[in-house]
Structure formats: C-alpha cells, structure tokens
XYZ file of C-alpha atoms in Angstrom:
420
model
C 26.115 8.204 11.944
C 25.092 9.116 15.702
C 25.786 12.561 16.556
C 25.303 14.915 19.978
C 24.394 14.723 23.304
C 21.984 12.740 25.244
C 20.247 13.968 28.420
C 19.267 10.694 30.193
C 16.130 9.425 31.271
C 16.054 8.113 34.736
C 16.524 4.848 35.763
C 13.999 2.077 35.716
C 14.664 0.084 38.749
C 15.705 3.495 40.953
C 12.450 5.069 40.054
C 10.103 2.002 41.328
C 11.527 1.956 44.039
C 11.691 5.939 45.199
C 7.782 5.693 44.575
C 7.432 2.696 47.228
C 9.550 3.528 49.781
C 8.698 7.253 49.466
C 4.817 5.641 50.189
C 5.527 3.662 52.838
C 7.522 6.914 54.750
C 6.458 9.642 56.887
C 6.230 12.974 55.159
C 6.670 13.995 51.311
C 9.667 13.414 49.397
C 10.081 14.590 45.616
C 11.722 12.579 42.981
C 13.032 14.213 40.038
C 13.958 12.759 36.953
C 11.352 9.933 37.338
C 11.191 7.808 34.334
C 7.350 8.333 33.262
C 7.340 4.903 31.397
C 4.427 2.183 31.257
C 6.444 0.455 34.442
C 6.978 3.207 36.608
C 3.219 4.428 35.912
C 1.786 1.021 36.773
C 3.402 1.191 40.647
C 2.075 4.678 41.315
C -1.310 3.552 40.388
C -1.068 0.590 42.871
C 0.409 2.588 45.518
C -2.944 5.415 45.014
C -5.053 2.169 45.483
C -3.507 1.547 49.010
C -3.986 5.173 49.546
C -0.907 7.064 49.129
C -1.436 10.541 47.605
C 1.016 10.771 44.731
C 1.203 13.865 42.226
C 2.845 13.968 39.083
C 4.689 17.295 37.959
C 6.323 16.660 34.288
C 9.369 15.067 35.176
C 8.974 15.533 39.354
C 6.634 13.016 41.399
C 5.940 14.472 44.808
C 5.028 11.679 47.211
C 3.127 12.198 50.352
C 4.134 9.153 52.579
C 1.530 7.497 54.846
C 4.306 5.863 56.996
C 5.453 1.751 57.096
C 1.458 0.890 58.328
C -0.466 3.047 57.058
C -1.063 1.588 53.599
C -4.982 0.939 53.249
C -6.812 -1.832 52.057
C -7.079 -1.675 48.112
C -10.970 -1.625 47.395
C -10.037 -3.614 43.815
C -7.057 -5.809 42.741
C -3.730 -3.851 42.349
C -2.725 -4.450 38.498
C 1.190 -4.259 37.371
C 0.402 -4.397 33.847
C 3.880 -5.623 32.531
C 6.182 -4.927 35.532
C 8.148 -8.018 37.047
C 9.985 -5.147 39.400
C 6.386 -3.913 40.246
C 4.840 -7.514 41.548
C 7.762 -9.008 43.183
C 8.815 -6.023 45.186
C 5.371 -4.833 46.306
C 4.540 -8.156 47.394
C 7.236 -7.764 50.358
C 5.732 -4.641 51.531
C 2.036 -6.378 51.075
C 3.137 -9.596 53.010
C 3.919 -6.632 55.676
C 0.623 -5.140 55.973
C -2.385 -6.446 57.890
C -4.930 -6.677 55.076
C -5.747 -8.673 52.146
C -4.535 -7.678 48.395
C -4.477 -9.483 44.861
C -2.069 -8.580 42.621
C -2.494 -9.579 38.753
C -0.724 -8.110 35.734
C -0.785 -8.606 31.778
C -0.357 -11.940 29.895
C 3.545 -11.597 30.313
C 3.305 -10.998 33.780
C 1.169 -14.251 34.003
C 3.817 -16.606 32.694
C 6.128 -15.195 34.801
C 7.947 -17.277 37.812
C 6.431 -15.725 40.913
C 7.384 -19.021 43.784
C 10.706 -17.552 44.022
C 9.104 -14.473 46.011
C 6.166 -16.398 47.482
C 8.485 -19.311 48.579
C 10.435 -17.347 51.393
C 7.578 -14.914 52.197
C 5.532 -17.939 53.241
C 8.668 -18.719 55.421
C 8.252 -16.150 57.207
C 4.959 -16.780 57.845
C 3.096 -15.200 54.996
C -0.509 -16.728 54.004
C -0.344 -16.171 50.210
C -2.315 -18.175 47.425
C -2.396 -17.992 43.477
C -2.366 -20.222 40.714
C 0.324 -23.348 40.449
C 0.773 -22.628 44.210
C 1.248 -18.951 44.153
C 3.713 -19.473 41.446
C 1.588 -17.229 38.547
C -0.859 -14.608 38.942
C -3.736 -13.870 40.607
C -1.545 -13.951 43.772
C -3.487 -13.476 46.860
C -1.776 -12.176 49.743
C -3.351 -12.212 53.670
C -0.404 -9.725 55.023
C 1.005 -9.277 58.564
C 2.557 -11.076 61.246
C 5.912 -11.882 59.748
C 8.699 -13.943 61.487
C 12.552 -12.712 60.105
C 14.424 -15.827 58.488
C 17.730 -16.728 57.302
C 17.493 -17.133 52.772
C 19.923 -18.541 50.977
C 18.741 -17.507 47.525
C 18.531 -19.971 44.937
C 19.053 -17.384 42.483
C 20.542 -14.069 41.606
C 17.814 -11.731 41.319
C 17.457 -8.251 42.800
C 13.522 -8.706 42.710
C 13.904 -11.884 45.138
C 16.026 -9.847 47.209
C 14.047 -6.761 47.734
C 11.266 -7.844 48.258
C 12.226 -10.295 51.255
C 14.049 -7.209 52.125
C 10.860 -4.831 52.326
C 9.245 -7.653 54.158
C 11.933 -8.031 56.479
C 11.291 -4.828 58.179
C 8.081 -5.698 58.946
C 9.250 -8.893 60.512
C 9.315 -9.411 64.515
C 13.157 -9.978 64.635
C 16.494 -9.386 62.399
C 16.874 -11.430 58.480
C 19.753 -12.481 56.713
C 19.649 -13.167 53.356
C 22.270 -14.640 51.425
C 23.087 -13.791 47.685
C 23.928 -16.117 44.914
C 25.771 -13.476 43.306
C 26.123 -10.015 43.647
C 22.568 -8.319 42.210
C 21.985 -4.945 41.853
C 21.839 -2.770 45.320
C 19.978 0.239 44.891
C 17.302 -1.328 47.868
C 20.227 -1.698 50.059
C 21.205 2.063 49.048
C 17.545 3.720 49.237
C 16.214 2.355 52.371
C 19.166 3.068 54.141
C 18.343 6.928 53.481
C 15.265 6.076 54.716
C 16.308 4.845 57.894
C 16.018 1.299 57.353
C 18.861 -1.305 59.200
C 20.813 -2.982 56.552
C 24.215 -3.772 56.810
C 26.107 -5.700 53.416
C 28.725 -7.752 53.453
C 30.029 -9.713 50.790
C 26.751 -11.830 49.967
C 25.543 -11.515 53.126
C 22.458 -8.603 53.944
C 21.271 -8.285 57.240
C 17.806 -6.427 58.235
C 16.355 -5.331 61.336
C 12.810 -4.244 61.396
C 11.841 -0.880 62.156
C 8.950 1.003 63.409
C 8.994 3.363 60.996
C 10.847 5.098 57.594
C 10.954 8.397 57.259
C 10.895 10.882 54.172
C 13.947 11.742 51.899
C 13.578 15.102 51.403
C 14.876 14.945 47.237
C 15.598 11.936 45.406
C 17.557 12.466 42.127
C 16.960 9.676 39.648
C 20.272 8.471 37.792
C 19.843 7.801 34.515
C 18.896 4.568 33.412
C 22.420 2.570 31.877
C 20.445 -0.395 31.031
C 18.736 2.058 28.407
C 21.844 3.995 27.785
C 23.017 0.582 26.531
C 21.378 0.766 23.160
C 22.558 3.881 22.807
C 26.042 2.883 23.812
C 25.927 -0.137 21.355
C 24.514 2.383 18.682
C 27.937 4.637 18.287
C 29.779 1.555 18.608
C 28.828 0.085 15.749
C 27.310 3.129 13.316
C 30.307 3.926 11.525
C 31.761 8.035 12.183
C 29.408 8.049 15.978
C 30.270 10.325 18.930
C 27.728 10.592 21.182
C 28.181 12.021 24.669
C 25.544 10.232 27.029
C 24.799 12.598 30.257
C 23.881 11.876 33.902
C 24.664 7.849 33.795
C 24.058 5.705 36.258
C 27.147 3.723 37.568
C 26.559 1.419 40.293
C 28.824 -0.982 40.181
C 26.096 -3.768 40.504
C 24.565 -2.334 37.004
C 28.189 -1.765 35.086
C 28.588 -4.650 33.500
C 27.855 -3.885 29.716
C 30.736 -0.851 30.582
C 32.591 -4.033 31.442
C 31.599 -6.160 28.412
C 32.456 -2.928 26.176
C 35.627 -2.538 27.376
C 36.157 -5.973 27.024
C 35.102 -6.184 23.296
C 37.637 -2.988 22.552
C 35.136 -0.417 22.182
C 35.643 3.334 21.670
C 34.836 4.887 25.097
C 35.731 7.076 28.078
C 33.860 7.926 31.322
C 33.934 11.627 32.210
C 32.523 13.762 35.814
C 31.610 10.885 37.786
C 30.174 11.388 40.923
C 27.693 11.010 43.463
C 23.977 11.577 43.258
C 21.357 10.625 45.872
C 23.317 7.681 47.184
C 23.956 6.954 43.426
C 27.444 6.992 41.565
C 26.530 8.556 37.964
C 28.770 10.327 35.315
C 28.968 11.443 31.673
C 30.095 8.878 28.903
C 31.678 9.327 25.760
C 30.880 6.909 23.326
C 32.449 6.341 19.561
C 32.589 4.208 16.771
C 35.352 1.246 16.526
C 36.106 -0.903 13.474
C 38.540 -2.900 16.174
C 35.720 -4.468 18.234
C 36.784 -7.978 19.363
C 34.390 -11.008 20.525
C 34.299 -11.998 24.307
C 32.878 -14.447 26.707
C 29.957 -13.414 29.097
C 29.369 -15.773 32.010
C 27.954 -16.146 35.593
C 30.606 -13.685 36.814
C 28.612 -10.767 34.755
C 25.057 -12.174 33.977
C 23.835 -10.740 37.226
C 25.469 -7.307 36.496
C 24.171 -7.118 32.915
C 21.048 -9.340 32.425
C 18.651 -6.976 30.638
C 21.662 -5.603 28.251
C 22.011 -9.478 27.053
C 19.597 -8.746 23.781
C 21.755 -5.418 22.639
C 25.183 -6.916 23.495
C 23.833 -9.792 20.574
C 23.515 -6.973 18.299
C 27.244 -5.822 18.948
C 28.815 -9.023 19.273
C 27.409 -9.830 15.389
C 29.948 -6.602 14.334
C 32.910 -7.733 16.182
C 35.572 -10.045 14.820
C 36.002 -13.542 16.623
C 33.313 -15.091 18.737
C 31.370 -14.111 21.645
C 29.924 -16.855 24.074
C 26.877 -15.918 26.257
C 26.364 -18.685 28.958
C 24.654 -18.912 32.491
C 22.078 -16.551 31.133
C 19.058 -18.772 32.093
C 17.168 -16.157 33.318
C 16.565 -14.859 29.833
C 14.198 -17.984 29.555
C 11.715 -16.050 31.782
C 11.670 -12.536 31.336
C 8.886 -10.229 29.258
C 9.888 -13.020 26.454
C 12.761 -15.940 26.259
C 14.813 -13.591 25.523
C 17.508 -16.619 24.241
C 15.161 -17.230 21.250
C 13.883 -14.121 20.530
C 17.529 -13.075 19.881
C 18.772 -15.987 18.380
C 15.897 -16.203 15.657
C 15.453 -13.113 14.780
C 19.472 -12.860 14.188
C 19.140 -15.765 12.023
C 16.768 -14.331 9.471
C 19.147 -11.075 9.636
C 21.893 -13.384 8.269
C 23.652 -13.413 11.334
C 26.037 -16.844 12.272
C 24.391 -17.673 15.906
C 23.575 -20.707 17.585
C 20.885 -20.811 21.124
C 22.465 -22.460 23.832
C 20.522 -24.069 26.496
C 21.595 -20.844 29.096
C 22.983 -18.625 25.870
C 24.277 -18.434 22.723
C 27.534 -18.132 20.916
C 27.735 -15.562 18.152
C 30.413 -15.593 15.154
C 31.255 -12.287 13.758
C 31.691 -10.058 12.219
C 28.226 -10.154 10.163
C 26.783 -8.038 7.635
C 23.117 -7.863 8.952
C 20.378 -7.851 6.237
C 16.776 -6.443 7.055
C 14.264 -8.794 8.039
C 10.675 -9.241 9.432
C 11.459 -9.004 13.262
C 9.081 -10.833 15.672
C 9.410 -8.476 19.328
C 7.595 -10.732 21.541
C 5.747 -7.641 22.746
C 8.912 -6.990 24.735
C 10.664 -3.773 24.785
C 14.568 -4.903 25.314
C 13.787 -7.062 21.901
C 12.443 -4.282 20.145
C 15.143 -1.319 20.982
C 17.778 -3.947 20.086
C 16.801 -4.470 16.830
C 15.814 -1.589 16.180
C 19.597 -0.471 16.735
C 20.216 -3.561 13.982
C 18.491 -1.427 11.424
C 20.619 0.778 11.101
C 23.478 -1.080 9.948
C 21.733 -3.415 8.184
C 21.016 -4.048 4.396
C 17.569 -3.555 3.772
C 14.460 -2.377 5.716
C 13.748 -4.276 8.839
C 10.187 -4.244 10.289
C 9.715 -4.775 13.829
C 5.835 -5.918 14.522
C 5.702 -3.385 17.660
C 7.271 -0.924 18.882
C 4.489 0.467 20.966
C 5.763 -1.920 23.659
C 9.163 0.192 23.822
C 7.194 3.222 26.042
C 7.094 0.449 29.013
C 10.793 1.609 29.626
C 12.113 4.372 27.350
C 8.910 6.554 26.077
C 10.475 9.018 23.807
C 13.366 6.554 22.170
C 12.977 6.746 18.854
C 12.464 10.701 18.860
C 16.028 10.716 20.702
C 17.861 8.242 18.326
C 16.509 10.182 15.423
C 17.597 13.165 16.881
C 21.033 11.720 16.714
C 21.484 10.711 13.725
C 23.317 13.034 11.104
C-alpha cells in the first residue's frame, strides 16, 4: 500500500512557459518550484542561445529578461530534444523576431505534426521552411513582420494556441483565434501578468500586440496534476492507500482526470484550495476504493485530460463495467501512439481491451499479470505501467525508464517512498 504525503513537483506546461515569457520581458523575474526535468531544461538552453541570461538555483530559476526584441540571433540551431511544448511555442515568439533560427529536436520530435503551427504563422506572414513543407523538423524560420489574423483552429491543442498567441503580439494589428474546444489556459493567465492584451471569451481569444512585457517579480509553479495523476491512480487502486498529494494544480482547463475520478467512484477529497500566481492549486486526499465503476471519456474531456489518457487505462482495467475512450486522436501523435502503446502492452498483462480508431474500450475489472512492457521511449507509457506493477501478478519489466526524467526526475524515489 501507498502511504504519506507528497510535496509536488511543479508543473510541466507552467514552467516552459515562465522561462519564455520571463525571457522575452524587461527585468528579472524568479520562478520557484521549476520542474528541473529533461523538457523544462531543453527551453532554457534555447532561450541562453538567443541570449537570455538564465541561472539555475536548486529548485529557483532567476531569469534576466532582454525585453519582447531583444532576443539575439542563435549562432547554432536551437535543439528541443523531446519537447512538443518547447518547438511549437517558441516558434511563435521566433516567427516574431527579425532573424533567422532552425529549430530541430530528437527522433520523436521529428515524427511529430509541426503544419498545424507553421500553417497559421505563415498566415500571418511568416517565411518558414522544413521538411514535408515545414510539417517535420529541421524547421527554418525567417522571423518578423507579422500581420494579426483571424484562426479558427482545426484542433484542440494548447501548443497551436500559444504559440499563434506569442506571435500575435508581435503582429502589426489585433488576432482572434478561435478554439475547437476549451485547451488548457495558463498562456492566457501568464502573459496577462505580463502585460500582454488578451481578453477570453467562450472560444474566442483576442490579442493586441504590444511594445513590450514586463517582468513578474515571483512566479510560483503549481504542481504538475498531469503527474500527480499516477500518483492519484496509484492509491486508487493499491489496496489500504492514503496518500495526501500537496500544492496541486487545479485549473479548470487541466481537471479533467479529477473529473474522470469522480466519475469512476473513486476515494477522494480536495482540501485548501486556493490561488497561486494566477494559478488555482490545493491539497488532495487520495484513497483506495474496491467500488470503482467504468465510464465513458469523450471529446467533452479529451482536451482537459489528454496526457492522463495512458494512466486512466491502468485504472479503468480495476474498475467493474466498461470504460470507452473515444475522440482521443491526438494520442496517435504524441512522444508515441499512445492508443497502441496502451492497448498492447495491456494485452500481454491479461487485460480485456480493444484499440479503437480514436480510443479504446476497456472491460474490467482485470487481474493484471506482469509482462515485458515495450515504453516507446515515452515517459507517460512508462510511469503508467509502472503504476501496473504494483498490482499485478508477476514482475513486469519496462525496457526504459530513463525516459521518465523528461517530466518527473525523481519518481520512482517518491513512489518508493510511499509505499509501506
């Protein structure tokens, strides 16, 4: 069983984004709680190669902003290793700037979608070329003179969106961007405490551009929900868990496992929730239930819950009934198709699950047996079955869990930590 408490590492997506709008601001902001994994690490080194003087103190990054133009012209290509958040929001600010840059990353990053950012920042007037026609890495991009636009995004992506966003307010006149679906907001949150113009409604974002951002003073990272999840899923299914999960983040743009958990009957209560750097966070209680209940996840959710798809697998196998994943399409195309990964590696754990075209459906509840688990070199795949091994019968061997420092470095010291 999982017992304690669990002080939270920050949040993924909040911490790439205090390091590059903290850059491209006047004066020095410090971000505590920054989430030193392989991600983060990889966007402070491309912001030092346009010049921005970044220090690292333990868990505090002090950032010495250069201002919205003052970025320099990187003297070698600016490398994102694995980070999809890295590439696609970095290119807005690039298309922004009046110099040339080439981004690349690793062999994940390379297979990765990228005309869904370059499509709209050519709209507005962006010269940018790459392979496939700028839809894969080496991207290419000859930044400046933008023109704002109207999107209607043909997906729902918060990647998409920021980084037309961050271009936006480099742009000679006003944007409007129009969401699929809701996607996560912390851009819309940030920049605003920045100084940037951007007013939400509904689906609807608009953007002014601005002359210039201007340093936040402290930035306190949340902590990260999407890697509380596994975690979360952890006590719910280890039989005799409590754990009590500290400094979550809650946006209501990132709650959707919460949603999904409550949904499936699970064993939890939120506790001191409040409001941190623009952020709504709070403390979770988390315990095992023998009465967890299958579900359906679809479009209404997806957005809200994307990367917690491969964990939420691993709970719907102990739940009684049948939980349907659908409209999850996106899985296809992240660090791994994350559809199959699940879906076969469930399969050799015993598990009754069949791969949908945009999902799966999943027929519990399943006693898991260990297996030979193929990761993909992705770290969602690997925390998620790692979780799996400890309910199952017999050792399960993941083939790397090296990968699982791009997001949570330190996981498997804090899960062991927990268990009793």
């Amino acid at each position: 069983m999982l017992k304690g408490t669990v002080e939270l590492i920050g949040d993924k997506s909040i911490s790439h984004r205090a390091i590059m709008f903290s850059s491209i601001a006047k004066g020095t902001t410090r971000i505590k709680n920054f989430l030193m994994g392989q991600d983060c690490l990889s966007t402070i080194d491309c912001f030092r190669k346009m010049g921005v003087n970044i220090d690292i103190n333990d868990k505090e990054v002090i950032v010495k902003g250069v201002g919205l133009r003052g970025l320099k012209k990187p003297n070698e290509i600016l490398n994102v290793g694995n980070s999809g958040t890295t590439i696609r929001l970095m290119m807005g600010i690039l298309a922004g700037n009046e110099f040339e840059s080439t981004v690349i990353g690793d062999e994940s990053i390379g297979k990765r979608p990228m005309k869904r950012v370059t499509d709209p920042l050519r709209l507005m007037g962006c010269n940018i070329k790459g392979n496939d026609d700028a839809n894969f890495t080496p991207i290419t991009i000859y930044g400046g003179n933008l023109n704002g636009i109207e999107y209607k995004m043909p997906v729902a992506s918060a990647q998409v969106k920021s980084s037309i966003i961050l271009a936006s307010l480099y742009a000679d006149s006003s944007s409007t961007i129009i969401e699929k679906s809701k996607s996560r907001n912390h851009t819309e949150i940030m920049l605003k405490s920045f100084g940037a113009d951007i007013k939400s409604t509904d689906l609807k974002i608009g953007v002014q551009p601005v002359r210039e951002l201007f340093s936040v003073e402290n930035i306190n990272v949340a902590g990260d929900i999407s890697s509380a999840a596994f975690i979360i899923a952890a006590a719910s299914i280890v039989e005799g868990s409590e754990v009590l999960i500290k400094n979550v983040g809650l946006n209501e743009t990132r709650t959707g496992i919460i949603d999904v958990l409550e949904a499936m009957n699970g064993n939890f209560e939120i506790i001191d929730k409040r409001v941190e750097s623009g952020e709504v966070v709070g403390d979770l209680i988390v315990r095992y239930s023998d009465k967890l209940i299958g579900t359906t996840i679809d479009s209404n959710l997806i957005p809200r819950l994307i990367d917690e798809i491969p964990i939420i697998a691993i709970l719907a196998t102990q739940a009684n009934g049948t939980t349907v994943i659908k409209d999850a399409k996106e899985l296809k195309v992240k660090e791994s198709n994350r559809i199959k990964a699940v879906v076969d590696n469930l399969k050799n754990m015993g598990a009754e699950i069949e791969e949908l075209e945009d999902g799966m459906v999943i027929k519990g509840k399943t006693k898991l047996k260990g297996a030979n688990i193929k990761t993909f070199n992705d770290h969602r795949i690997a925390m998620a079955f790692s979780v799996a091994s400890l309910i199952s019968e017999g050792k399960l061997n993941l083939d790397n869990t090296a990968c699982i420092d791009i997001s949570f470095p330190g996981y498997f010291d804090l899960i062991n930590n927990l268990l009793k």
